[in-house]
XYZ file of C-alpha atoms in Angstrom:
661
model
C 0.000 0.000 0.000
C 2.860 2.363 0.738
C 4.025 2.130 -2.888
C 0.511 2.744 -4.258
C -0.091 5.746 -1.973
C 3.230 7.284 -2.983
C 2.529 6.583 -6.665
C -0.913 8.211 -6.519
C 0.387 11.184 -4.519
C 3.134 11.990 -7.043
C 0.847 11.424 -10.034
C -1.850 13.738 -8.647
C 0.733 16.436 -7.869
C 1.881 16.357 -11.503
C -1.713 16.506 -12.728
C -2.448 19.412 -10.367
C 0.463 21.420 -11.744
C -0.596 20.744 -15.332
C -4.206 21.716 -14.602
C -3.905 24.702 -12.256
C -0.578 26.284 -13.189
C 0.072 25.314 -16.805
C -3.585 25.329 -17.963
C -2.727 22.129 -19.873
C -4.456 19.117 -18.276
C -2.911 15.692 -18.791
C -6.000 13.579 -17.992
C -9.779 13.893 -18.005
C -11.627 15.180 -14.934
C -13.150 11.737 -14.439
C -9.753 10.018 -14.292
C -8.430 12.666 -11.885
C -11.470 12.324 -9.617
C -11.141 8.547 -9.474
C -7.437 8.718 -8.587
C -8.087 11.341 -5.900
C -10.873 9.240 -4.415
C -8.676 6.123 -4.395
C -5.906 8.025 -2.598
C -8.369 9.425 -0.067
C -9.741 5.962 0.716
C -6.234 4.526 1.139
C -5.218 7.381 3.447
C -8.246 6.684 5.655
C -7.134 3.046 5.997
C -3.451 3.921 6.457
C -3.326 7.486 7.885
C 0.337 7.141 8.891
C 1.295 6.743 5.221
C -0.380 9.988 4.081
C 2.063 12.715 2.981
C 1.868 16.031 4.826
C 1.237 17.765 1.480
C -1.062 15.115 0.032
C -3.329 16.329 -2.820
C -6.302 15.222 -0.691
C -5.439 18.006 1.766
C -4.971 20.769 -0.770
C -7.328 23.113 -2.633
C -6.514 24.113 -6.214
C -3.035 25.160 -7.270
C -0.257 27.584 -6.430
C -0.236 31.295 -7.298
C 2.064 32.059 -10.231
C 4.905 34.435 -9.316
C 4.361 36.785 -12.291
C 1.091 37.955 -10.731
C 0.884 39.728 -7.412
C -0.545 37.621 -4.615
C -3.890 38.162 -2.898
C -4.624 36.675 0.497
C -8.275 35.652 0.701
C -9.907 36.912 3.903
C -12.214 33.912 3.787
C -10.761 30.700 2.353
C -12.115 29.681 -1.056
C -12.597 25.972 -0.477
C -13.408 23.276 -2.975
C -16.332 20.819 -2.713
C -16.619 17.191 -1.748
C -17.784 15.030 -4.650
C -20.628 12.573 -5.083
C -20.786 10.217 -8.057
C -24.256 8.730 -7.545
C -27.722 9.627 -6.297
C -27.157 7.318 -3.316
C -24.179 9.427 -2.212
C -26.378 12.534 -2.335
C -28.909 10.768 -0.112
C -26.066 9.989 2.327
C -25.185 13.694 2.306
C -28.809 14.526 3.147
C -28.773 12.016 6.022
C -25.656 13.698 7.459
C -27.470 17.047 7.329
C -30.411 15.573 9.245
C -28.128 13.860 11.758
C -26.415 17.190 12.483
C -29.738 18.604 13.656
C -31.132 20.411 10.587
C -34.897 19.968 10.451
C -36.774 19.967 7.127
C -33.781 21.214 5.102
C -34.297 22.865 1.721
C -31.611 22.891 -0.944
C -30.698 24.864 -4.038
C -29.477 22.809 -7.013
C -27.206 24.693 -9.456
C -25.039 23.845 -12.446
C -21.392 23.264 -11.608
C -19.747 25.550 -14.174
C -16.430 24.179 -15.401
C -14.326 27.333 -15.440
C -11.804 29.286 -13.415
C -12.896 30.282 -9.897
C -12.478 34.000 -9.192
C -13.108 36.258 -6.201
C -14.462 39.768 -6.884
C -14.054 42.375 -4.150
C -16.101 45.602 -3.934
C -15.812 48.512 -1.523
C -18.327 51.346 -1.450
C -19.862 49.980 -4.642
C -16.598 50.010 -6.643
C -14.703 46.987 -7.985
C -11.393 46.922 -6.114
C -9.728 43.572 -6.673
C -10.142 40.343 -8.606
C -8.217 37.176 -7.859
C -7.998 33.511 -8.731
C -8.671 30.898 -6.071
C -5.055 29.694 -6.064
C -4.592 27.295 -3.162
C -7.737 28.557 -1.454
C -5.853 30.937 0.827
C -3.600 32.817 -1.609
C -4.548 33.572 -5.203
C -3.235 35.592 -8.134
C -4.152 39.244 -8.589
C -5.822 39.418 -12.018
C -7.801 42.616 -11.389
C -6.858 44.339 -14.654
C -7.775 41.290 -16.705
C -11.135 40.923 -14.960
C -11.894 44.597 -15.665
C -12.034 43.661 -19.365
C -14.744 41.013 -18.811
C -18.063 42.625 -19.691
C -20.126 40.623 -17.177
C -18.008 41.827 -14.248
C -19.660 45.080 -13.069
C -17.206 47.834 -12.217
C -19.757 49.487 -9.935
C -22.700 48.039 -7.997
C -25.551 49.637 -5.989
C -24.517 47.983 -2.706
C -22.180 50.343 -0.802
C -20.860 48.010 1.877
C -17.935 45.602 1.799
C -18.615 42.662 -0.539
C -16.566 39.760 -1.850
C -18.421 37.425 -4.161
C -17.280 34.220 -5.788
C -17.825 33.343 -9.415
C -16.732 31.130 -12.250
C -15.092 32.571 -15.354
C -15.906 30.630 -18.501
C -15.699 30.709 -22.282
C -18.846 29.790 -24.277
C -18.520 26.590 -26.299
C -18.849 28.254 -29.719
C -16.149 30.762 -28.831
C -13.945 27.949 -27.515
C -14.222 26.135 -30.854
C -13.459 29.353 -32.774
C -10.487 30.213 -30.528
C -8.950 26.766 -30.960
C -9.454 26.967 -34.718
C -7.636 30.312 -34.786
C -4.803 28.983 -32.628
C -4.401 25.873 -34.762
C -4.303 27.972 -37.943
C -1.678 30.183 -36.301
C 0.469 27.201 -35.330
C -0.165 27.748 -31.619
C -1.032 25.048 -29.045
C -4.775 24.488 -28.712
C -6.613 24.555 -25.400
C -7.752 21.186 -24.056
C -11.216 22.385 -23.030
C -13.209 25.589 -22.363
C -12.075 25.706 -18.731
C -8.417 25.873 -19.720
C -9.189 28.376 -22.451
C -10.839 30.630 -19.849
C -7.956 30.164 -17.404
C -5.367 30.818 -20.098
C -7.226 33.945 -21.177
C -7.495 35.400 -17.672
C -3.913 34.579 -16.714
C -2.393 36.735 -19.440
C 0.233 39.259 -18.410
C -1.168 41.574 -21.114
C -4.816 42.480 -20.373
C -5.295 43.474 -24.041
C -5.165 39.773 -24.945
C -7.797 39.000 -22.303
C -10.013 41.778 -23.642
C -10.134 40.145 -27.084
C -11.625 36.928 -25.735
C -15.385 36.701 -25.066
C -15.126 35.663 -21.433
C -17.980 35.812 -18.953
C -18.320 35.250 -15.208
C -21.251 33.608 -13.433
C -21.495 34.886 -9.832
C -22.949 32.377 -7.364
C -21.850 33.043 -3.774
C -20.924 35.742 -1.247
C -17.817 34.828 0.726
C -17.351 38.004 2.772
C -19.307 41.161 3.544
C -21.555 43.066 5.925
C -24.211 41.702 8.272
C -27.001 43.146 6.101
C -26.396 40.674 3.268
C -28.802 37.807 2.371
C -29.172 34.843 4.710
C -30.112 32.125 2.203
C -28.620 30.869 -1.063
C -31.837 31.664 -2.929
C -31.796 35.281 -1.700
C -28.056 35.522 -2.445
C -28.530 34.639 -6.104
C -31.371 37.164 -6.436
C -29.278 39.832 -4.669
C -26.272 39.261 -6.935
C -28.496 39.535 -10.003
C -29.951 42.829 -8.712
C -26.402 44.161 -8.252
C -25.684 43.626 -11.955
C -23.781 40.344 -11.819
C -24.469 37.623 -14.360
C -26.229 34.863 -12.400
C -27.114 31.518 -13.929
C -30.923 31.404 -14.137
C -31.076 27.599 -14.172
C -31.485 26.566 -10.541
C -33.971 24.476 -8.601
C -35.253 24.715 -5.035
C -35.686 21.286 -3.450
C -37.663 20.603 -0.294
C -37.914 16.830 -0.708
C -34.821 14.733 -1.380
C -36.989 12.218 -3.257
C -37.420 14.786 -6.058
C -33.671 14.933 -6.622
C -33.227 11.703 -8.586
C -35.660 12.739 -11.317
C -34.079 16.195 -11.469
C -30.617 14.703 -11.945
C -31.849 12.605 -14.882
C -33.383 15.701 -16.464
C -30.269 17.807 -15.900
C -28.034 15.069 -17.304
C -30.026 15.226 -20.547
C -30.191 19.049 -20.552
C -26.410 19.475 -20.344
C -26.153 18.930 -24.112
C -28.196 22.092 -24.761
C -26.011 24.485 -22.775
C -23.650 26.909 -24.524
C -21.148 26.693 -21.650
C -19.259 23.762 -20.174
C -20.387 22.112 -16.942
C -19.071 19.032 -15.173
C -21.908 18.378 -12.757
C -24.345 19.900 -10.282
C -23.946 21.529 -6.873
C -26.403 20.839 -4.058
C -26.335 23.600 -1.407
C -28.181 23.856 1.875
C -30.334 26.939 1.403
C -30.444 28.440 4.927
C -27.118 30.007 5.980
C -27.865 29.765 9.720
C -26.893 26.089 9.567
C -23.478 26.719 8.038
C -21.722 27.276 11.363
C -23.568 24.300 12.844
C -22.302 21.984 10.105
C -18.835 23.525 9.725
C -16.040 22.587 7.338
C -13.468 19.919 6.659
C -9.897 20.959 5.850
C -10.797 21.561 2.202
C -14.579 21.607 1.813
C -17.782 22.843 3.469
C -20.119 20.240 4.953
C -23.259 22.066 3.779
C -22.607 21.694 0.026
C -21.666 18.831 -2.257
C -20.894 18.443 -5.964
C -22.522 15.734 -8.037
C -20.165 14.805 -10.879
C -21.702 13.618 -14.142
C -20.511 10.339 -15.660
C -17.860 11.230 -18.270
C -18.853 11.434 -21.928
C -16.118 9.015 -22.882
C -15.752 5.929 -25.020
C -13.104 3.406 -26.018
C -12.138 2.630 -29.613
C -9.188 1.900 -31.911
C -7.007 4.492 -33.613
C -6.688 2.755 -36.963
C -4.529 5.263 -38.819
C -2.887 8.680 -38.624
C -3.124 10.869 -41.713
C -1.688 14.324 -42.398
C -4.019 17.089 -43.602
C -2.967 20.438 -45.048
C -4.658 23.704 -44.060
C -4.972 26.943 -46.019
C -2.108 28.582 -44.104
C 0.152 25.623 -44.848
C -0.097 23.951 -41.418
C 0.246 20.173 -41.387
C -2.218 18.603 -38.942
C -2.302 14.926 -37.978
C -5.792 13.427 -38.235
C -6.734 10.265 -36.364
C -8.917 7.778 -38.259
C -10.982 5.863 -35.702
C -13.030 2.732 -35.656
C -16.351 4.673 -35.547
C -17.799 5.200 -32.073
C -21.093 6.795 -30.972
C -20.600 9.382 -28.266
C -23.159 11.834 -26.929
C -25.513 11.194 -29.829
C -23.039 11.535 -32.706
C -20.847 9.088 -34.600
C -17.160 9.948 -34.358
C -14.823 8.476 -36.969
C -12.119 11.151 -37.128
C -10.357 13.264 -34.517
C -7.737 16.002 -34.757
C -4.402 15.074 -33.170
C -3.295 18.712 -33.436
C 0.489 18.575 -33.849
C 3.723 16.638 -33.432
C 4.114 17.584 -29.743
C 0.599 16.350 -28.956
C 1.344 12.930 -30.451
C 4.636 12.660 -28.605
C 3.401 13.894 -25.221
C 0.409 11.539 -25.188
C 2.410 8.728 -26.870
C -0.401 8.020 -29.338
C 0.334 5.443 -32.042
C -1.515 3.734 -34.863
C -3.342 0.624 -33.681
C -3.647 1.813 -30.065
C -6.857 1.452 -28.100
C -7.693 5.013 -27.076
C -10.151 6.841 -24.847
C -12.207 9.481 -26.670
C -14.233 12.241 -25.058
C -15.765 15.518 -26.138
C -13.891 18.565 -24.870
C -16.577 20.942 -23.661
C -19.132 18.359 -24.836
C -18.299 19.650 -28.333
C -14.962 18.622 -29.852
C -13.923 14.948 -30.053
C -10.531 14.484 -28.450
C -8.166 11.640 -27.610
C -7.769 11.644 -23.825
C -5.075 8.962 -23.707
C -3.844 5.703 -25.157
C -4.538 2.536 -23.144
C -1.515 0.758 -24.581
C 0.879 -0.285 -21.839
C 4.610 0.347 -21.982
C 6.401 -2.569 -23.572
C 3.368 -3.901 -25.444
C 3.731 -4.963 -29.057
C 2.800 -1.569 -30.539
C 3.521 0.187 -33.799
C 6.473 2.560 -33.905
C 5.917 6.207 -32.893
C 4.435 8.255 -35.736
C 7.125 10.058 -37.734
C 6.011 13.533 -38.731
C 6.751 14.267 -42.423
C 9.257 16.982 -43.218
C 7.948 17.330 -46.743
C 4.500 18.583 -47.716
C 2.187 15.608 -48.445
C 0.673 17.493 -51.397
C 3.500 19.337 -53.175
C 6.517 17.565 -51.601
C 7.939 20.984 -50.790
C 9.873 21.963 -47.678
C 8.035 22.267 -44.358
C 9.381 24.378 -41.500
C 8.602 25.070 -37.864
C 8.817 28.777 -37.036
C 10.160 29.961 -33.701
C 7.478 29.995 -31.022
C 5.121 27.709 -32.972
C 4.325 24.031 -32.455
C 3.149 23.391 -36.013
C 4.999 22.416 -39.158
C 4.099 24.498 -42.225
C 4.395 24.060 -45.959
C 5.950 27.349 -47.119
C 5.241 26.884 -50.833
C 2.738 29.631 -51.709
C 1.917 27.738 -54.927
C 1.228 24.414 -53.203
C -1.926 22.923 -54.822
C -3.164 21.797 -51.403
C -2.876 25.269 -49.919
C -4.486 26.838 -52.985
C -7.441 24.433 -52.750
C -8.010 25.197 -49.058
C -7.615 28.934 -49.691
C -10.275 28.843 -52.397
C -12.652 26.912 -50.128
C -12.119 29.584 -47.477
C -12.513 32.439 -49.973
C -15.977 31.295 -51.093
C -17.217 30.373 -47.576
C -20.173 31.984 -45.798
C -18.251 34.490 -43.656
C -15.944 35.385 -46.538
C -17.237 36.149 -50.057
C -20.274 33.900 -49.476
C -20.549 32.413 -52.972
C -23.582 30.165 -52.565
C -23.359 26.953 -54.595
C -19.578 26.901 -54.883
C -18.986 24.054 -52.452
C -15.878 21.995 -51.778
C -16.680 19.325 -54.390
C -17.147 21.887 -57.188
C -13.983 23.737 -56.174
C -12.007 20.490 -56.421
C -13.549 19.726 -59.835
C -12.740 23.211 -61.156
C -9.133 22.817 -60.006
C -8.829 19.297 -61.398
C -10.021 20.508 -64.810
C -7.736 23.576 -64.684
C -10.722 25.921 -64.973
C -9.345 27.913 -62.035
C -5.882 28.199 -60.514
C -6.539 30.842 -57.855
C -9.412 32.811 -56.315
C -9.272 35.549 -58.953
C -10.005 32.988 -61.687
C -13.438 32.380 -60.138
C -14.552 35.714 -61.576
C -13.574 34.654 -65.094
C -15.772 31.544 -65.118
C -18.473 31.402 -67.788
C -21.747 29.562 -67.861
C -20.460 27.177 -70.538
C -17.556 26.223 -68.223
C -19.959 25.147 -65.495
C -22.797 23.347 -67.314
C -20.655 20.275 -68.236
C -19.661 19.687 -64.613
C -21.184 16.736 -62.777
C -24.661 17.475 -61.279
C -24.669 20.939 -62.844
C -27.440 21.834 -65.295
C -28.318 25.127 -66.953
C -30.311 26.436 -63.992
C -27.588 25.521 -61.483
C -24.984 27.161 -63.708
C -27.080 30.360 -63.888
C -27.452 30.410 -60.103
C -23.723 29.961 -59.566
C -22.771 32.672 -62.071
C -25.233 35.043 -60.345
C -23.780 34.193 -56.915
C -20.256 34.877 -58.188
C -21.370 38.198 -59.670
C -23.154 39.229 -56.443
C -20.080 38.418 -54.363
C -18.151 41.187 -56.119
C -20.074 43.636 -53.906
C -19.225 41.867 -50.611
C -17.004 44.784 -49.613
C -13.510 45.424 -48.307
C -13.919 43.775 -44.891
C -15.160 40.455 -46.283
C -12.474 40.490 -48.950
C -9.712 41.004 -46.388
C -10.970 38.021 -44.396
C -11.494 35.952 -47.565
C -7.870 36.364 -48.657
C -6.895 34.079 -45.784
C -4.158 36.274 -44.322
C -2.811 34.438 -41.261
C -4.193 35.843 -37.968
C -6.669 38.152 -39.758
C -10.093 36.957 -38.640
C -13.530 38.453 -39.232
C -13.270 41.052 -36.447
C -9.723 42.105 -37.367
C -10.694 42.407 -41.028
C -13.603 44.650 -40.034
C -11.351 46.869 -37.919
C -8.833 47.199 -40.736
C -11.544 47.993 -43.274
C -13.054 50.648 -41.027
C -9.630 52.224 -40.428
C -8.388 52.329 -44.042
C -11.653 52.520 -45.995
C -10.251 50.826 -49.087
C -7.637 48.384 -50.332
C -5.909 51.187 -52.251
C -5.359 53.160 -49.027
C -4.085 50.108 -47.160
C -1.622 49.180 -49.915
C -0.461 52.778 -50.277
C 0.304 53.010 -46.555
C 2.088 49.641 -46.678
C 4.279 50.929 -49.515
C 5.128 54.095 -47.601
C 6.447 52.237 -44.548
C 9.520 50.061 -44.248
C 8.141 47.827 -41.474
C 4.908 46.858 -39.720
C 5.347 48.819 -36.476
C 2.891 51.572 -37.449
C 0.084 49.021 -37.879
C 0.155 48.435 -34.118
C -1.454 51.855 -33.605
C -4.726 50.523 -35.025
C -7.268 49.279 -32.469
C -7.062 45.512 -31.826
C -4.007 45.067 -34.085
C -1.084 43.558 -32.173
C 2.444 42.801 -33.368
C 1.669 39.276 -34.626
C -1.253 40.467 -36.767
C 0.702 43.510 -37.978
C 3.696 41.400 -39.041
C 1.470 38.856 -40.787
C -0.502 41.521 -42.673
C 2.623 43.397 -43.724
C 4.344 40.230 -44.896
C 1.324 39.096 -46.916
C 0.738 42.426 -48.639
C 4.389 42.959 -49.574
C 4.680 39.629 -51.431
C 4.594 40.151 -55.206
C 2.325 37.157 -55.924
C -0.272 38.397 -53.418
C -0.197 41.901 -54.893
C -0.709 40.402 -58.353
C -3.690 38.422 -57.057
C -5.295 41.570 -55.605
C -4.730 43.446 -58.883
C -6.415 40.615 -60.787
C -9.383 40.568 -58.402
C -9.830 44.312 -58.880
C -9.566 43.942 -62.667
C -12.326 41.312 -62.494
C -14.658 43.772 -60.801
C -14.328 42.880 -57.110
C -15.221 45.964 -55.032
C -12.391 46.822 -52.633
C -14.017 49.664 -50.724
C -15.887 49.700 -47.424
C -19.581 49.095 -47.945
C -21.531 51.978 -46.480
C -24.638 50.113 -45.444
C -26.172 52.838 -43.283
C -29.384 54.061 -44.925
C -30.594 56.014 -41.894
C -29.410 56.444 -38.325
C -32.578 55.330 -36.534
C -30.770 52.536 -34.668
C -27.515 54.407 -34.057
C -26.134 53.418 -30.652
C -28.476 50.408 -30.339
C -27.192 46.852 -30.055
C -28.926 43.667 -31.235
C -28.407 39.926 -31.134
C -30.378 37.241 -32.959
C -30.884 33.735 -31.619
C -32.849 30.698 -32.761
C -34.578 30.209 -36.121
C -36.612 33.186 -37.311
C -39.937 32.482 -39.093
C -39.240 34.371 -42.337
C -35.876 36.140 -42.120
C -32.447 34.579 -42.515
C -30.043 35.781 -39.818
C -27.634 37.608 -42.218
C -30.646 39.403 -43.713
C -31.917 40.484 -40.292
C -28.446 41.618 -39.186
C -28.075 43.633 -42.397
C -31.326 45.473 -41.556
C -29.837 46.536 -38.225
C -26.536 47.636 -39.744
C -28.334 49.584 -42.486
C -29.931 51.701 -39.776
C -26.709 52.326 -37.871
C -27.181 49.602 -35.259
C -24.573 47.120 -34.079
C -24.629 43.322 -33.805
C -23.104 41.813 -30.660
C -21.570 38.343 -30.499
C -23.121 37.375 -27.150
C -25.527 38.358 -24.397
C -24.146 40.961 -21.984
C -25.244 44.114 -20.196
C -24.256 46.033 -23.351
C -27.045 44.330 -25.324
C -30.218 46.374 -25.875
C -32.397 43.899 -27.783
C -32.452 40.134 -28.268
C -34.541 38.899 -31.204
C -35.568 35.306 -30.464
C -36.880 32.710 -32.893
C -37.546 29.002 -32.434
C -35.165 27.006 -30.184
C -33.362 30.101 -28.838
C -31.243 28.132 -26.357
C -29.472 29.621 -23.355
C -29.103 33.122 -24.867
C -32.798 33.763 -24.191
C -32.564 32.725 -20.534
C -29.413 34.758 -20.061
C -31.084 37.831 -21.589
C -34.106 37.368 -19.328
C -31.843 37.221 -16.272
C -30.315 40.574 -17.311
C -33.739 42.178 -18.030
C -32.828 42.745 -21.677
C -35.688 43.615 -24.057
C -36.726 40.587 -26.111
C -38.431 40.804 -29.509
C -40.143 38.277 -31.714
C -39.401 38.672 -35.420
C -42.739 40.469 -35.873
C -41.968 42.899 -33.034
C -38.467 43.491 -34.454
C -39.825 44.364 -37.903
C -42.388 46.693 -36.347
C -39.696 48.398 -34.241
C -37.341 49.158 -37.147
C -40.029 50.574 -39.457
């Protein structure tokens, strides 16, 4: 037993460091929880063998030295875990045994994010910190000031410290990882680590660019006039302007809990944020002192951890795919497995370091789960050391498409094909150019793009605008009507405008938002190119809002290459508009913000958003206090509930159309 206790102790310490300090978890939450529980059980049987600094005695991680330290006036403890309904019943029995009569509970989602403490004095936000080890955390005040759901002032004028969970919505997590992968940067393992990595930036400008939010759920310190129940606390925090999760249940009979857990387990798939369970809290605070605390957790609350969304299958093959920026990405081909309602047959293996660190090889039996319940991911290989396995995967140092040189730039984890004329890169660039958020050429899908390339009808994106109807009709599944529709879509895309064109060109690090900022600043491609020509480096580009050094260098490098200039000249010659589209018809919605969610009865979302922009309004990417109006259609999801909790005006499509008349 001594060997096993020591083995578990050291393993958990390594996992703790990876999770809390490096924001790069090595194992799934389920595997960590099981190991921690095993160690705790062994230490109860053999208390003399428990290390003084055992992970079972610690809360969270250690404060990183780069940040100033904050000593929490009240310890931010973690929660004891339950893994079954029966364990929750045992928790209830302990409450009764301690002398609590007819207890009521509040059941809340357990948000899987980064715990933060927010301190207010005289109604003003003073300090924000991570939990750290529960007693000492990291001072991340300036970063938290950039999070829109953290109020900088509140009506309450006394001393207040509330606890919350910082998180990144699932859609934004997927988009952020896609951007990082395209940029050759390491991807985040899950939304929790993306949120932690975003908040623990030494440069708050980086934090500000990420759509973080914080759910507030507890008061850990404050005056005697504060609420005395959990239910009142959540209502109070909402009234103060904090974002409070509206999905909670009050329970006065423990028998109702089992059915609720089944319902919540099914509902978790519909959330736009990551959760890893539920929290059951005794509602009345007067019993907190009666029940007390263990060394690391309160006795009046408990976390119910969901069974992991994991499955076991075989990694049959590893293939290399080529992206539009030249990045080589290993793709795992799986023996298909059904997980969380979808069949998974392929999974990204990200990069060479990922394969090496997890020691993943062809033929291995692997554990698959969905990071953030969204992205399939290989958790680990089950192959034991010394088994008869295939050799480690050797990453190619030649492009699989053009056989050209691939390089790894300093500070990046990815290998890139640097051949600008690589057929694989050209194909992916064209697919990106015609996509919905770019030039939006409806009907020009991936299969047709590949056919056009194969038949040498196009060689680059500019050639699209030289296609004729007679070129398209002979293509497979393309008749006269389809050819007419495609030619019309190509013609219409010429008026997409400067911002869409900039994004469509596929300049590394230039996403939709950056392209919009650049277009607004310069007004036209001619002005941008003229300013590029009049400067010997990219430093001046850093003066533009939201444009950092990496984006500036990438933009400057792209627009000074002769072949890219020639491509832009050809696009202009073929009639592509390279000026900012002035969509504002009137200013009736100037200063107003809108967001659309769900399926609208008659309008397509781009059409509805264009109506707002044409009247001077602005479209937001998520629900926050800065949102004036949410227009909700069918199946609106969590955005509707979040807007309701913030008292934001909600329109149907009919009410929206009436309002903008």
